[in-house]
Coordinates of C-alpha atoms in Angstrom, one line a residue:
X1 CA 0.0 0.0 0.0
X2 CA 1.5 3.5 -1.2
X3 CA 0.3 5.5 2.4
X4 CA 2.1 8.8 0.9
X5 CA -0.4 8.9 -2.1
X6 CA -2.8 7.9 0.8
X7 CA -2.0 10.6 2.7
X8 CA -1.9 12.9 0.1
X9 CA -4.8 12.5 -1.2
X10 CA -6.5 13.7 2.5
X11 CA -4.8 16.1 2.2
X12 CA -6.2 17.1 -0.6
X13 CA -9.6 16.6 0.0
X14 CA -9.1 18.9 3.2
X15 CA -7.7 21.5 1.8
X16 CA -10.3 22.3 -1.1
X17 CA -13.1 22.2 1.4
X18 CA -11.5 24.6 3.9
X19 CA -11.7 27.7 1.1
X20 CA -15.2 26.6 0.2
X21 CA -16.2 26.5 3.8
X22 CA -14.8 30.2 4.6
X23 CA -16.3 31.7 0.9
X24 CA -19.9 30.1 1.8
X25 CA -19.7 31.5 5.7
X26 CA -19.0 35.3 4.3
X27 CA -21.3 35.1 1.3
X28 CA -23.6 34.8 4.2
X29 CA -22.9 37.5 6.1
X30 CA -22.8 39.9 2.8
X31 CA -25.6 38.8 1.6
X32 CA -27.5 39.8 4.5
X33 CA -25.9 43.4 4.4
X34 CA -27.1 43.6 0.3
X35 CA -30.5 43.0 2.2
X36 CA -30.5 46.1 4.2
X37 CA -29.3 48.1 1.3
X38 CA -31.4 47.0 -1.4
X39 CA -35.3 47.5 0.6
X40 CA -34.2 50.4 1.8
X41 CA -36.8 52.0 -0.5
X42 CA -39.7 49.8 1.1
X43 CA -38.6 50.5 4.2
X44 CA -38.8 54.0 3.9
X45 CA -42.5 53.7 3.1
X46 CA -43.1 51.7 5.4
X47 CA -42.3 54.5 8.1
X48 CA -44.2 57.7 6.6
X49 CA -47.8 57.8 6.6
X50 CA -50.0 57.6 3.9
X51 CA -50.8 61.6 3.1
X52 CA -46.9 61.7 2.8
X53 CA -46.0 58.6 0.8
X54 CA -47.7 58.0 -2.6
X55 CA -45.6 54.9 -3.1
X56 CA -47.5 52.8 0.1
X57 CA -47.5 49.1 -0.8
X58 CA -51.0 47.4 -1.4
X59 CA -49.6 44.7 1.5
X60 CA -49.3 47.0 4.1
X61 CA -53.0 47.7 6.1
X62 CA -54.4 50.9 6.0
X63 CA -56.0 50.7 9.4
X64 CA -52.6 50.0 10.9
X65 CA -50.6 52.7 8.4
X66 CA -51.0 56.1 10.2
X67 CA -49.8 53.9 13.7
X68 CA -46.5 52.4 11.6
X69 CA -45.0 56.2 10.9
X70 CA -41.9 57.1 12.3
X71 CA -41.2 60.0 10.4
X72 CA -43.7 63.1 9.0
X73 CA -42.1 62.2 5.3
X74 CA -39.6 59.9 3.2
X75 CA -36.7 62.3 3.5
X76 CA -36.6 61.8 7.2
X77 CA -36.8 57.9 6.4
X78 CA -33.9 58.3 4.2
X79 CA -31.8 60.6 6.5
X80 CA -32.5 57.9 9.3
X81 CA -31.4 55.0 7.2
X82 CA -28.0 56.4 6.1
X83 CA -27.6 57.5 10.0
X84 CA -28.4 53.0 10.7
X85 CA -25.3 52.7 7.8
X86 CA -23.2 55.0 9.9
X87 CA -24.1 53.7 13.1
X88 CA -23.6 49.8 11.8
X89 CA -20.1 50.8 10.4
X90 CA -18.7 52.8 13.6
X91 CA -19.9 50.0 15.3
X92 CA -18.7 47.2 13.1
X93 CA -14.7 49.0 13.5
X94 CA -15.0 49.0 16.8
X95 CA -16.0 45.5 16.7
X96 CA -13.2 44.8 14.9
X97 CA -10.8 45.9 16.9
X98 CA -11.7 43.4 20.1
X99 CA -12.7 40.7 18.1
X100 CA -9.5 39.9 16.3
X101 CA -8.0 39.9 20.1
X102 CA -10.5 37.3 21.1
X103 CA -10.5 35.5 17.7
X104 CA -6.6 34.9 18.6
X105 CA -7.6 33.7 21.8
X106 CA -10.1 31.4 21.4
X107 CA -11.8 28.8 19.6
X108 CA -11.9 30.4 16.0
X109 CA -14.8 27.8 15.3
X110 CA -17.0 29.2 18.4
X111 CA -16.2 32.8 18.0
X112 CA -17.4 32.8 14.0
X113 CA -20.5 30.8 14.7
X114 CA -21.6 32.8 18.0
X115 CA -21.0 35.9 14.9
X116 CA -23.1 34.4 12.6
X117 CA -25.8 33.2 14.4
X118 CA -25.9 36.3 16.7
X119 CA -26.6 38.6 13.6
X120 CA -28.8 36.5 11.9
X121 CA -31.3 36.7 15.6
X122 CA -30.0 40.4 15.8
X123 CA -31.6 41.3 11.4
X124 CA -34.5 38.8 12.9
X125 CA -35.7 41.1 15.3
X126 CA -34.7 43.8 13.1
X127 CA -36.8 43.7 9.8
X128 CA -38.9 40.7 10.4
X129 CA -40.3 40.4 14.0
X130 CA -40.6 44.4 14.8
X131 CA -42.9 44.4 11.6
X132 CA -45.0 41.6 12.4
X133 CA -45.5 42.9 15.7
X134 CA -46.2 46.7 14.6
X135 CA -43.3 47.9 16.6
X136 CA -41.5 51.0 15.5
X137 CA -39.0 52.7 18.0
X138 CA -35.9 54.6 16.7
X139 CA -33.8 54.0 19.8
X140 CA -34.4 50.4 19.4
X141 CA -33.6 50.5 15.7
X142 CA -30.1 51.8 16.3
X143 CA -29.4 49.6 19.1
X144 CA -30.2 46.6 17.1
X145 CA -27.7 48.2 14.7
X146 CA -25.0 48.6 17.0
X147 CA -25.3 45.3 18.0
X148 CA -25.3 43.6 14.8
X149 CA -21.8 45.8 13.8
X150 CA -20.4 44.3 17.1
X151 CA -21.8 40.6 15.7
X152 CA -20.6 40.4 12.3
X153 CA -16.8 42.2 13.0
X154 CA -16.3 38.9 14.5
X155 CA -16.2 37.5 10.8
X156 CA -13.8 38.8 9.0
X157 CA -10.6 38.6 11.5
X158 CA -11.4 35.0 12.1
X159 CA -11.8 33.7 8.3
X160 CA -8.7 35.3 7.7
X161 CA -6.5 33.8 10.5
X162 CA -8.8 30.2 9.0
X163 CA -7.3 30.9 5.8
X164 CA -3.8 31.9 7.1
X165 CA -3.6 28.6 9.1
X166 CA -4.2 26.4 6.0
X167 CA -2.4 27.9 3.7
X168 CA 1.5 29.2 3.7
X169 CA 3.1 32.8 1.9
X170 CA 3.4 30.6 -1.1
X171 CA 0.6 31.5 -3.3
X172 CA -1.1 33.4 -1.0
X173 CA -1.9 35.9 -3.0
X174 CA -3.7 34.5 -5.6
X175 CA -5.7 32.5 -3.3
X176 CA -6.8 35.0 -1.3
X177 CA -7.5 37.5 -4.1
X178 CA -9.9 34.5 -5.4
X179 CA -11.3 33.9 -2.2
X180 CA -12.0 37.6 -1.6
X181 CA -14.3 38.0 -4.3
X182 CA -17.2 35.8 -1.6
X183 CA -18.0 39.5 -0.5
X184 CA -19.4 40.2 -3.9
X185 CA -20.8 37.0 -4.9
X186 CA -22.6 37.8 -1.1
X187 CA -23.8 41.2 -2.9
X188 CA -25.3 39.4 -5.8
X189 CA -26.6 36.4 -4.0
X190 CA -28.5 39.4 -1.9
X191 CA -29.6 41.5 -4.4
X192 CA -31.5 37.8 -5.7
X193 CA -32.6 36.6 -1.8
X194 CA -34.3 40.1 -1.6
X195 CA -35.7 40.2 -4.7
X196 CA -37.2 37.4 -4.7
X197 CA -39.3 37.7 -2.2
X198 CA -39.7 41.6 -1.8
X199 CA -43.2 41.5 -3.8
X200 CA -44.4 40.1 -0.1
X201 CA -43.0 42.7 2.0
X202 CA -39.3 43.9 2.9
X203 CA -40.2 41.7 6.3
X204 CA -39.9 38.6 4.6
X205 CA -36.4 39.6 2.3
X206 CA -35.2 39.8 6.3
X207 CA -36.7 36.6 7.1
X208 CA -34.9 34.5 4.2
X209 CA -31.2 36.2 4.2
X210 CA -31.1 35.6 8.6
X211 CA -32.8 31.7 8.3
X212 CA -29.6 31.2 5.5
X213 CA -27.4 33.1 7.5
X214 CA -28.4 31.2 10.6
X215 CA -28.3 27.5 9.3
X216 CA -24.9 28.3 8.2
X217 CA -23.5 29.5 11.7
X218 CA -24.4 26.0 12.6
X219 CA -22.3 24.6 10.0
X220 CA -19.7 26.2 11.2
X221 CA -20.5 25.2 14.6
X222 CA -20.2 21.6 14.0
X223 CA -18.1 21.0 10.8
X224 CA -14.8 23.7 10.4
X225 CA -11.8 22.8 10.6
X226 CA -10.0 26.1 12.0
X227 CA -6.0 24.2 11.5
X228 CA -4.3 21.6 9.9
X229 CA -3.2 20.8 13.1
X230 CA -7.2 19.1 14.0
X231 CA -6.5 16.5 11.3
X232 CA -2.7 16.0 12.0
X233 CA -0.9 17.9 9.4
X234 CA 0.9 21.3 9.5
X235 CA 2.1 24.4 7.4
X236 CA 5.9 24.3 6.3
X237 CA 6.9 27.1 4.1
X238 CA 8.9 25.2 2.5
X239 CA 7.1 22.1 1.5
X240 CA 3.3 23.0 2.1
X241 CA 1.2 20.5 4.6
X242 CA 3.3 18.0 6.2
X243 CA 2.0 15.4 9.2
X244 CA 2.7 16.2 12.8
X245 CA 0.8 15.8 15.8
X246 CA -2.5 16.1 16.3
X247 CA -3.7 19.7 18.2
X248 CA -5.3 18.4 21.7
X249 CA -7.0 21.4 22.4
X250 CA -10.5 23.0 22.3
X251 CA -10.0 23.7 18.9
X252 CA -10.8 20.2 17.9
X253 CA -13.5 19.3 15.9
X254 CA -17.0 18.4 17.5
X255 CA -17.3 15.9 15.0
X256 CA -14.6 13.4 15.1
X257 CA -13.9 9.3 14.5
X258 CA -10.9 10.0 17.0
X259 CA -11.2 7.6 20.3
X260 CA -10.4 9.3 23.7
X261 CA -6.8 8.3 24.5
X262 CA -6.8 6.2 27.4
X263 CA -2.5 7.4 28.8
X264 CA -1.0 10.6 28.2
X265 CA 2.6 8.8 27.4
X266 CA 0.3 6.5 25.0
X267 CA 0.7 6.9 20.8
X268 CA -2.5 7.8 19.0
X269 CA -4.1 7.3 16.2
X270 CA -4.6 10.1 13.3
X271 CA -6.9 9.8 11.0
X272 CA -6.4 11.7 8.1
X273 CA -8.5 11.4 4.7
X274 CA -9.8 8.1 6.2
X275 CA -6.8 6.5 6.6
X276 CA -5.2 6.4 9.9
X277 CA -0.9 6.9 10.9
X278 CA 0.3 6.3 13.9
X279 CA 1.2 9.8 15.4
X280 CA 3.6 10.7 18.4
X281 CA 1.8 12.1 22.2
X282 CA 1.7 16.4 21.8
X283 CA 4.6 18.1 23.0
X284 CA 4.6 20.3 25.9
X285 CA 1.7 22.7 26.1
X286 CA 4.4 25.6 27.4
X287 CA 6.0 25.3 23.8
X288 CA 2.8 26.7 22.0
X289 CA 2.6 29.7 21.2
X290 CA 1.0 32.7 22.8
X291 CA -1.6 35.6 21.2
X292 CA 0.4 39.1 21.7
X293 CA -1.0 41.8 22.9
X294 CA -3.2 44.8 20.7
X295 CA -0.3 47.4 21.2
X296 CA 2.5 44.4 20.4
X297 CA 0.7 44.0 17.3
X298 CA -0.7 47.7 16.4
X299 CA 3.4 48.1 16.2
X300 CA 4.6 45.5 14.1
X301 CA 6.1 46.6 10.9
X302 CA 4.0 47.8 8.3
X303 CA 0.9 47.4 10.4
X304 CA 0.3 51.4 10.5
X305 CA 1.0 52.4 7.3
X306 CA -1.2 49.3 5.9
X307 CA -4.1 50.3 8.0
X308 CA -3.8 54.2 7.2
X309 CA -3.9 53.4 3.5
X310 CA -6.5 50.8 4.0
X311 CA -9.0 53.4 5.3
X312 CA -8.0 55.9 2.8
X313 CA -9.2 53.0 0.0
X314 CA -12.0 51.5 1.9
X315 CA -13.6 54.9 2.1
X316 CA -13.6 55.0 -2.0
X317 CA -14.6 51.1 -2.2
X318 CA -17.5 51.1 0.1
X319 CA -18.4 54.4 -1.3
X320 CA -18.7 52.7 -4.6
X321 CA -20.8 49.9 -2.4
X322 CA -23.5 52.3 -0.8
X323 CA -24.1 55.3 -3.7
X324 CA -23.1 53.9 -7.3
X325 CA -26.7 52.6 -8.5
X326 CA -28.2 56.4 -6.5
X327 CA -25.4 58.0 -8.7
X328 CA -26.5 56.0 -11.8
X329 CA -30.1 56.9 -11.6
X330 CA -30.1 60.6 -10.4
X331 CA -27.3 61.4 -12.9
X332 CA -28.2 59.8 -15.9
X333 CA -31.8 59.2 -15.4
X334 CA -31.7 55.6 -15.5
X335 CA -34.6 53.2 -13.9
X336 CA -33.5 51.9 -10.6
X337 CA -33.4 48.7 -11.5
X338 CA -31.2 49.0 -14.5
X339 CA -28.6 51.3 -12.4
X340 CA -28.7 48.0 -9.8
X341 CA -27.8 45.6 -12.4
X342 CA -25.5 48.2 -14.0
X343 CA -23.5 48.7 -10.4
X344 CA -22.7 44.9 -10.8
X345 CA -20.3 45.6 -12.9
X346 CA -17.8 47.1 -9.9
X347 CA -17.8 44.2 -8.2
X348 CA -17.1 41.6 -11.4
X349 CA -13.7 44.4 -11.9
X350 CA -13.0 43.5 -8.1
X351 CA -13.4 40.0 -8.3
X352 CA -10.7 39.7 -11.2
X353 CA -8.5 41.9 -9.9
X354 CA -8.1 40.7 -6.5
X355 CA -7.3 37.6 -8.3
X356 CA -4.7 39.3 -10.7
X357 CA -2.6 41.1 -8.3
X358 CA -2.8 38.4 -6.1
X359 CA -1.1 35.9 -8.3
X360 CA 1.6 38.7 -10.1
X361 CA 2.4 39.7 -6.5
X362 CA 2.8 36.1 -5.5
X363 CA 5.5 35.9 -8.6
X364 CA 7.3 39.1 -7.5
X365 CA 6.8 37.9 -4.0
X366 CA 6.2 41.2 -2.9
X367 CA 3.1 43.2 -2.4
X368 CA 3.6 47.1 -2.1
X369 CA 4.8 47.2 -6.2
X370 CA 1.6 45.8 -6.9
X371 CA -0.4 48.0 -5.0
X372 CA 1.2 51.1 -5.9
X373 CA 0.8 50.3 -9.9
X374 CA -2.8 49.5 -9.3
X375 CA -3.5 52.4 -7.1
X376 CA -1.7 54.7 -9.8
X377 CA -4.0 53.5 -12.6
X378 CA -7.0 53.7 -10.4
X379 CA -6.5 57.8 -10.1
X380 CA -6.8 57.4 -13.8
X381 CA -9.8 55.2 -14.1
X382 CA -11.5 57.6 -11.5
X383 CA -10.7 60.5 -13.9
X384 CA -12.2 58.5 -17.1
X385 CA -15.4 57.5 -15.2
X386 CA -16.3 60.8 -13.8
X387 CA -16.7 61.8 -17.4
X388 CA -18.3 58.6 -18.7
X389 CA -21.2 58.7 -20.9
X390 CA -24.7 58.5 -21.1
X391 CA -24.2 54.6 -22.5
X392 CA -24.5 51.8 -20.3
X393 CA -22.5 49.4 -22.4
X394 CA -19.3 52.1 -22.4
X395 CA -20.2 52.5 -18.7
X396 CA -20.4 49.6 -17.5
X397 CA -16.5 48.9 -19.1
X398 CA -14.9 51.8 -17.4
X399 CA -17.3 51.0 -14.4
X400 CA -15.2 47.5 -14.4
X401 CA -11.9 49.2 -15.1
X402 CA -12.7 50.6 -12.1
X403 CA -13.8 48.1 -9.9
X404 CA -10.5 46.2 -11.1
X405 CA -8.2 48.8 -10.0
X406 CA -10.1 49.8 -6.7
X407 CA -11.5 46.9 -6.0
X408 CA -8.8 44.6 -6.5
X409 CA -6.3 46.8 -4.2
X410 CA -9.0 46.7 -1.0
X411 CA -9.3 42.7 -1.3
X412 CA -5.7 42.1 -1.2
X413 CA -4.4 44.3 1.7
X414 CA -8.1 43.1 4.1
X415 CA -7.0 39.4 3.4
X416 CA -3.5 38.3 1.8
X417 CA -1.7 41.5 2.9
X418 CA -3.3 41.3 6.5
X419 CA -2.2 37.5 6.7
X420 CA 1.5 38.2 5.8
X421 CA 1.5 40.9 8.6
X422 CA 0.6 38.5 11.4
X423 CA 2.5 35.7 10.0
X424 CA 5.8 38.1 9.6
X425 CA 9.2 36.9 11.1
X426 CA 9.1 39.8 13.8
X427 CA 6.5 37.9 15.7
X428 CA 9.7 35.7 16.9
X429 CA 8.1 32.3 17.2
X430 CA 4.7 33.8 18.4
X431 CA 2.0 32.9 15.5
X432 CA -1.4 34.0 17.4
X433 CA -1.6 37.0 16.1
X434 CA -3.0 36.9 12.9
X435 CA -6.9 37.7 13.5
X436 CA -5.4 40.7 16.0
X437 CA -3.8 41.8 13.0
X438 CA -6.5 41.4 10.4
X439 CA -9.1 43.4 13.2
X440 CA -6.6 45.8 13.1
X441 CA -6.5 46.5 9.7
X442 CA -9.9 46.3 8.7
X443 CA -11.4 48.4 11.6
X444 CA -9.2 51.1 10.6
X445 CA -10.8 50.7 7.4
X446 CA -14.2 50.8 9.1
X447 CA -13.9 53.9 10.6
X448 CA -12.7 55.2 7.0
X449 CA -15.3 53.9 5.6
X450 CA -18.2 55.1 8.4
X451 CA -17.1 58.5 7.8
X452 CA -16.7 58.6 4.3
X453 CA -20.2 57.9 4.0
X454 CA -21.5 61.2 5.7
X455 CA -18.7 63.5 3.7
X456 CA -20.1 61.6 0.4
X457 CA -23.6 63.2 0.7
X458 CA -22.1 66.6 2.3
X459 CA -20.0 67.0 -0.7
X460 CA -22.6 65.9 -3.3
X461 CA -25.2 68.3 -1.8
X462 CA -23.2 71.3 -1.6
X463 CA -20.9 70.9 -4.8
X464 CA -22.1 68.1 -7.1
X465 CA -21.3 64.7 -8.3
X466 CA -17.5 66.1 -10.1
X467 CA -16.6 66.9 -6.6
X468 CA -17.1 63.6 -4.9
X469 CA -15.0 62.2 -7.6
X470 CA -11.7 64.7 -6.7
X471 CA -12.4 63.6 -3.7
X472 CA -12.1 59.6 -4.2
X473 CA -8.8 60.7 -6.1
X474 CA -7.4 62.4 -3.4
X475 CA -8.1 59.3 -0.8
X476 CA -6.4 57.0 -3.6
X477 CA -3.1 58.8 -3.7
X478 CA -3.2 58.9 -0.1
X479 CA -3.2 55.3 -0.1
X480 CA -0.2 55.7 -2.3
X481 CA 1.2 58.4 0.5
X482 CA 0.9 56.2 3.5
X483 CA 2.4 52.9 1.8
X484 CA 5.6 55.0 0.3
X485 CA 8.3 53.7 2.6
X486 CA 6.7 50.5 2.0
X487 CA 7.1 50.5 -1.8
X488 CA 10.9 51.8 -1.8
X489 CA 11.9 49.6 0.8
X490 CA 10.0 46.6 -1.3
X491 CA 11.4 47.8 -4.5
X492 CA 15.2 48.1 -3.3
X493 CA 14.9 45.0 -2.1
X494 CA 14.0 43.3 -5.2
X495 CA 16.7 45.6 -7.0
X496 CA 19.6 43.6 -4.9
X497 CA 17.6 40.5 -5.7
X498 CA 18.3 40.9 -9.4
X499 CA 21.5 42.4 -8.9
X500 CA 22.9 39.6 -6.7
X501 CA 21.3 37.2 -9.4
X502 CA 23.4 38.7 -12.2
X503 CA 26.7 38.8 -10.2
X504 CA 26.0 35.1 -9.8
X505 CA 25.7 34.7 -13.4

């Protein structure tokens, strides 16, 4: 019996369902925020009364409509619904920030399902059981909403660190540029939960995404594999998975063949693909290593200037998210539903060039060059779509240009850039640090992005849609700005390389 093509073959198995694990679990997640976002419109006249709103819905009674207001007319609706994005975002970096600490120091596989299925309960209550109930309150509204921010920045830090644990620097790049393209695929698979079922009230578009969101919190729960260690295999940086003993911890599977060992000093069986090796007892427990601290990680290189940039670029990415189909219908007079369908189009530019960069920046083997290209081309594309024209084919090309060059940037530095930071050598044998990292990085982003949101609709009210564009330019190049010292250093570096290469020659 060949037990290496044995074993390799588990392996194998295991490590294609670990990526398709973490894509479906974030899907999830953006699918329900594509939720909020795309029955905004019913919600809004759901909460002005009848003499105010000619658009009320045949579903809603009219007995009941004058007691469902919250507001005297749709603006205030609207204003109040871009305070709940606001709000969710603050609260969502804040989040972040504690949850990639925790997500270092416990159970990954606990942390992401208590995430899951705690916002899933949390958009229950939300848009499904208040209107069922005819409850309306404000102050409970935004509590909800500060609540579910809290909930779902337990995600992201933890599926990164999942991703980082199975898979080494090599070609890390291009697999988490692929894998970070499950945020739109969650915007599509939205836009279709909602729609689907809108016609029956925004209630029930609330019901679907959380029930989804739920059931897959319990997979989580009771099926992920958060290491290689759990099935007897570990990451060399060299060579890729190789066997070693089995992690004895908490973070073992719920759902395992594996017998209870009856002596400590006893060898144990592994199984691994369904085939079992004899593995050696754990070593000592003090030899593992320990999560740092927030500070120890806040100040490990290229942390700062990462998360600095990062919020500079998130602010112009989820910018894109929350006002592209508003910009394509006020601006060119396009139906709403054609602007959605158009706005696509960003995130299919995203997908692909997350992927791109990934893989060119995995063949360089550095990161910054890459950026710093993209980011450079991205002032330009930002230039050519503010004057694009009234044509949706033409527009929807530049649109993806875009996407490509935005998009593609602000997947890899929340995922394969934020693994190589807590996976760096100046951790010095400590390797619990990477969700602490990732929290880091993307709350920073967070707040970015929360406040970009309000300056958006300041600066297209007072000065016009031209204006808003200048401004995305500006946060670009300061992207650029903040990861300078990042990009000489990176490019000097590779200057040597080739230098050293030729001597050799």
């Amino acid at each position: 019996m060949n037990v290496c093509s044995l074993w390799a073959d588990g392996v194998i198995l295991v490590t294609t369902a670990i990526p398709s694990v973490e894509v479906n679990r974030y899907v999830l997640l953006h699918s329900s925020r594509k939720t909020f976002s795309n029955v905004k419109v019913s919600i809004s006249a759901q909460w002005t009364p009848t003499a105010r709103n000619s658009g009320s819905p045949a579903f809603s009674p009219s007995e009941t409509w004058e007691d469902n207001r919250l507001f005297a007319d749709a603006e205030g609706a609207t204003l109040f619904l871009g305070a709940l994005d606001t709000i969710f975002l603050f609260s969502y970096a804040v989040g972040l920030y504690i949850s990639g600490v925790i997500g270092d120091r416990l159970n990954l596989r606990y942390v992401l399902s208590f995430g899951l299925c705690g916002s899933a309960v949390v958009e229950f209550l939300f848009g499904t059981l208040t209107e069922w109930l005819n409850f309306y309150n404000i102050y409970f509204y935004c509590s909800l909403w500060v609540l579910n921010g809290l909930l779902q920045s337990a995600v992201w830090p933890c599926v990164v660190a999942v991703m980082g644990n199975w898979f080494g620097k090599s070609g890390r790049g291009f697999i988490f540029g692929l894998w970070s393209a499950c945020a739109s695929v969650g915007n599509i698979l939205g836009a279709f939960l909602a729609s689907s079922v809108l016609k029956y009230g925004y209630e029930y578009a609330f019901l679907v995404t959380s029930v989804v969101q739920f059931a897959g919190g319990v997979v989580v729960f009771f099926g992920l594999l958060t290491s290689p260690k759990e099935v007897g295999l570990s990451i060399d940086s060299e060579t890729g998975l190789i066997p070693v003993e089995v992690d004895r911890d908490s973070h073992r599977p719920l759902m395992s063949d594996e017998e209870e060992e009856g002596d400590e000093d006893d060898e144990e069986e592994v199984s691994v693909g369904g085939y079992y090796s004899i593995q050696q007892p754990p070593s000592d427990p003090k030899t593992q290593a320990k999560a740092i601290g927030f500070f120890q990680a806040f100040c490990l290189p290229g942390v700062i200037p990462y998360s600095l940039a990062y919020a500079c670029l998130k602010l112009v990415n989820y910018s894109f998210f929350f006002w592209l189909p508003f910009y394509l219908s006020s601006n060119f007079g396009w139906k709403e539903a054609e602007a959605d369908r158009l706005s696509v189009w960003y995130d299919v530019g995203g997908i692909i060039g997350g992927t791109v960069q990934g893989l060119i920046s995995d063949f360089l083997g550095k990161r910054a060059p890459v950026l710093a290209v993209s980011l450079l081309l991205a002032v330009g594309s930002l230039v050519g779509y503010s004057h694009s024209p009234n044509d949706q084919v033409k527009n929807a090309a530049i649109l993806a240009v875009t996407g490509f060059f935005i998009g593609g940037p602000s997947n890899m530095i929340s995922s394969a850039i934020s693994a190589d930071l807590g996976r760096q050598e100046a951790l010095q044998g400590s390797q619990e640090a990477l969700a602490t990292v990732t929290g880091i990085v993307d709350g920073t982003g967070s707040i970015g992005a929360a406040a970009g949101q309000y300056l958006v609709s300041l600066i297209e009210s007072k000065m016009g849609w031209m204006c808003v564009f200048y401004f995305f330019i500006i946060m670009t190049a300061g992207s650029i700005l903040f990861i300078t010292p990042l990009i000489v250093s990176e490019v000097r570096t590779m200057w040597r390389d080739r230098q050293t290469r030729t001597h050799h020659l």
